[in-house]
Amino acid sequence: DIVMTQSPDCLAVSLGERATINCKSSQNVLFTSNNKNYLAWYQQKPGQPPKLLISWASTRESGVPDRFSGSGSGTDFTLTISSMQVEDVAVYYCQQYYGIPPTFGQGTKLEIK
Amino acid sequence: QVQLQESGPGLVKPSQTLSLTCIVSGDPVTRGTYYWTWIRQPAGKGLEWIGRIHISGTTHYNSSLKSRLSISIDTSRNYFSLELTSVMAADTAVYFCAREGGYYDSWGQGVLVTVSS
């Protein structure tokens, strides 16, 4: 199975500041035939299901604020929130869908400093 | 817009069978583009993929659950189901169903299942 490792486990960021969450896969998730990274990011707030933010490593879902961006390729990926807002307090997960089974990172808890 | 809703008992006794259903509205489960997936989350912990089914009948199961797990699909009623046998305390979790096109773009709200006598 592909192991997804996120860092840090917890992150506290001041309002208006940048938040950066990293995700590393144990195997390459870039499919060379279509040059796509099979990597997604989710946001989960308490009592709610995860919400898809980004697919294909960098494609933002419709309705997701543009302060959220994804980058990276191969085995190393980053979710960036350019300006932290109160409503961004949540746990964030990366997920690879290159291999079976699909696997998630352990989650990063984002709080306000 | 697709909506998914889990249903099933909130309490199951150890060694019994957990049965959950995910009712899908707004999208036919016969759409070949998607897998229909179960994911669970123990309290305060991360997401664990359980397994998935495609309308073709193809299923994939978490290897740690495979011997106890069955996922099926009912095209006439537009839902899919999970059965997990011989449950134990470690199976206590919120169970989510989701639509999968690689990534999970639609989720149910989740149902808490507690395994306890």
CSV table of C-alpha atoms in Angstrom, one decimal, chain A residues 17-75:
chain,number,residue,atom,x,y,z
A,17,GLU,CA,-1.0,34.6,7.6
A,18,ARG,CA,-0.1,31.7,5.3
A,19,ALA,CA,-0.6,28.1,6.3
A,20,THR,CA,1.4,25.3,4.6
A,21,ILE,CA,0.7,21.6,5.0
A,22,ASN,CA,2.9,19.0,3.5
A,23,CYS,CA,2.1,15.5,2.2
A,24,LYS,CA,4.6,12.9,1.2
A,25,SER,CA,3.8,9.6,-0.5
A,26,SER,CA,5.9,6.4,-0.2
A,27,GLN,CA,5.6,5.9,-3.9
A,28,ASN,CA,5.3,8.1,-7.0
A,29,VAL,CA,1.7,9.1,-7.7
A,30,LEU,CA,2.4,10.8,-11.0
A,31,PHE,CA,1.0,8.8,-13.9
A,32,THR,CA,3.4,9.6,-16.7
A,33,SER,CA,1.1,8.7,-19.6
A,34,ASN,CA,-1.2,11.7,-18.8
A,35,ASN,CA,1.2,13.7,-16.6
A,36,LYS,CA,-1.3,13.8,-13.8
A,37,ASN,CA,-0.7,13.5,-10.0
A,38,TYR,CA,-3.3,11.3,-8.4
A,39,LEU,CA,-3.5,13.3,-5.2
A,40,ALA,CA,-6.4,15.0,-3.5
A,41,TRP,CA,-6.9,17.3,-0.5
A,42,TYR,CA,-9.8,17.4,1.9
A,43,GLN,CA,-11.0,19.6,4.7
A,44,GLN,CA,-13.0,18.2,7.6
A,45,LYS,CA,-14.7,20.2,10.3
A,46,PRO,CA,-16.1,18.6,13.5
A,47,GLY,CA,-19.2,16.6,13.0
A,48,GLN,CA,-19.0,16.8,9.2
A,49,PRO,CA,-17.8,14.6,6.4
A,50,PRO,CA,-14.6,15.6,4.6
A,51,LYS,CA,-15.0,18.1,1.8
A,52,LEU,CA,-13.0,17.8,-1.4
A,53,LEU,CA,-10.9,20.9,-1.9
A,54,ILE,CA,-8.4,19.9,-4.6
A,55,SER,CA,-8.0,17.1,-7.0
A,56,TRP,CA,-5.1,16.2,-9.4
A,57,ALA,CA,-2.8,17.8,-6.9
A,58,SER,CA,-3.6,21.4,-8.0
A,59,THR,CA,-7.2,21.6,-9.4
A,60,ARG,CA,-9.4,23.5,-7.0
A,61,GLU,CA,-13.0,22.3,-6.8
A,62,SER,CA,-15.8,24.7,-7.8
A,63,GLY,CA,-16.7,27.0,-4.9
A,64,VAL,CA,-13.5,26.5,-3.0
A,65,PRO,CA,-12.0,29.9,-2.2
A,66,ASP,CA,-8.9,30.8,-4.2
A,67,ARG,CA,-6.8,31.2,-1.0
A,68,PHE,CA,-6.5,27.4,-1.1
A,69,SER,CA,-3.9,26.1,-3.6
A,70,GLY,CA,-2.2,22.8,-4.1
A,71,SER,CA,1.2,22.1,-5.6
A,72,GLY,CA,3.8,19.4,-5.9
A,73,SER,CA,4.5,16.3,-8.1
A,74,GLY,CA,5.7,12.8,-7.8
A,75,THR,CA,6.0,12.1,-4.1
